[in-house]
Tab-separated table of C-alpha atoms in Angstrom:
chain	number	residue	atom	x	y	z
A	117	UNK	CA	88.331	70.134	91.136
A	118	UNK	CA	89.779	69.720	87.944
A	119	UNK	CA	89.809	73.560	87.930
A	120	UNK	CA	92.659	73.293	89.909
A	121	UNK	CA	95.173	72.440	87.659
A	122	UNK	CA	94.982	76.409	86.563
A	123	UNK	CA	94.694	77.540	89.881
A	124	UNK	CA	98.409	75.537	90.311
A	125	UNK	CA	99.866	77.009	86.898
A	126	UNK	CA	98.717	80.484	87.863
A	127	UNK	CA	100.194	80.395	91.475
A	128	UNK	CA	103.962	78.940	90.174
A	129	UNK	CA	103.991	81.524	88.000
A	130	UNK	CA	102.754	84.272	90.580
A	131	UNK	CA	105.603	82.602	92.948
A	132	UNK	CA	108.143	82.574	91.068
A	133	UNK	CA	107.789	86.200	90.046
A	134	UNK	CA	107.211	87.443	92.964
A	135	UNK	CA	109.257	84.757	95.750
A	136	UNK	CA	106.641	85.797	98.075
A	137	UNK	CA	103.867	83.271	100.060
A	138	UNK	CA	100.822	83.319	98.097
A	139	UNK	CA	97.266	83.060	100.258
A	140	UNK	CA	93.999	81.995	98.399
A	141	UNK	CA	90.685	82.926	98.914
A	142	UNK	CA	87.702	81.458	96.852
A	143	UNK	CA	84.245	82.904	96.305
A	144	UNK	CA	82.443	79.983	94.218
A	145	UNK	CA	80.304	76.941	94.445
A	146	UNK	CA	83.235	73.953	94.560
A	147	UNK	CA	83.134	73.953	98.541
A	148	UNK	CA	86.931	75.009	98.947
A	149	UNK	CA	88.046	72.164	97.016
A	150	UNK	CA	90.217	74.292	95.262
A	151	UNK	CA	91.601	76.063	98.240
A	152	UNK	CA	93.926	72.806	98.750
A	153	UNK	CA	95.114	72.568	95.128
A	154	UNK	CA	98.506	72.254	96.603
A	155	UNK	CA	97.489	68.737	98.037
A	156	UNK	CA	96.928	67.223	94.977
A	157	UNK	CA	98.530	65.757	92.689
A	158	UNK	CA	98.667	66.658	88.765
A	159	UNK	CA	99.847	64.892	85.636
A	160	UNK	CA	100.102	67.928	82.645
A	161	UNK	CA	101.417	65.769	79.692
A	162	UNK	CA	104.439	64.757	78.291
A	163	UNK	CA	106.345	63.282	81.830
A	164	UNK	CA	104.953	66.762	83.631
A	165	UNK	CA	103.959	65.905	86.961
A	166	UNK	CA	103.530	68.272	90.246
A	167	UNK	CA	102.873	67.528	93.789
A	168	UNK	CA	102.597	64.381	96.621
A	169	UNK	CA	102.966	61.199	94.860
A	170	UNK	CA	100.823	59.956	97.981
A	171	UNK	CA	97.757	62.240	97.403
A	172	UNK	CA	94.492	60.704	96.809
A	173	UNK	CA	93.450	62.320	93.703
A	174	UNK	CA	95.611	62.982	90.786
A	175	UNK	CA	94.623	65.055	88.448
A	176	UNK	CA	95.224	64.507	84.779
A	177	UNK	CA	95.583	67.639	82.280
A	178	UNK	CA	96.146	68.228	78.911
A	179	UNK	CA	98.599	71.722	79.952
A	180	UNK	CA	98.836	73.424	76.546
A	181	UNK	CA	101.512	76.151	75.951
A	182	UNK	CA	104.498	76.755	78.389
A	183	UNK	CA	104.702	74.624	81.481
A	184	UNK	CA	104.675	76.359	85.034
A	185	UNK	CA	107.920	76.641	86.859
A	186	UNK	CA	107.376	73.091	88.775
């Protein structure tokens, strides 16, 4: 799921342009595991961190370039 971490950068972007919900559909082989990247939680460098500080995965990034609107 590791994936998800641009999955999350794409969709803070997409929401902040746009201030609308955002729905997610997934055609690949990673079993919806990406559907909840919202669940998770993600470290991208430098203090960055997004989402529950009580999730059970965390998932650790090495963001390069702008950060997403967190």
């Amino acid at each position: 799921v590791a994936r998800s971490a641009l999955i999350l950068g794409a969709m803070l972007h997409l929401a902040e342009i746009t201030r609308l919900p955002l729905d997610v559909l997934e055609f690949g082989a990673s079993a919806g595991l990406n559907l909840g990247f919202d669940a998770y939680r993600y470290t991208l460098g430098e203090g960055r961190v997004w989402g529950d500080d009580a999730s059970p995965l965390t998932i650790d990034c090495a963001w390069r370039g702008s950060t997403p609107p967190l």
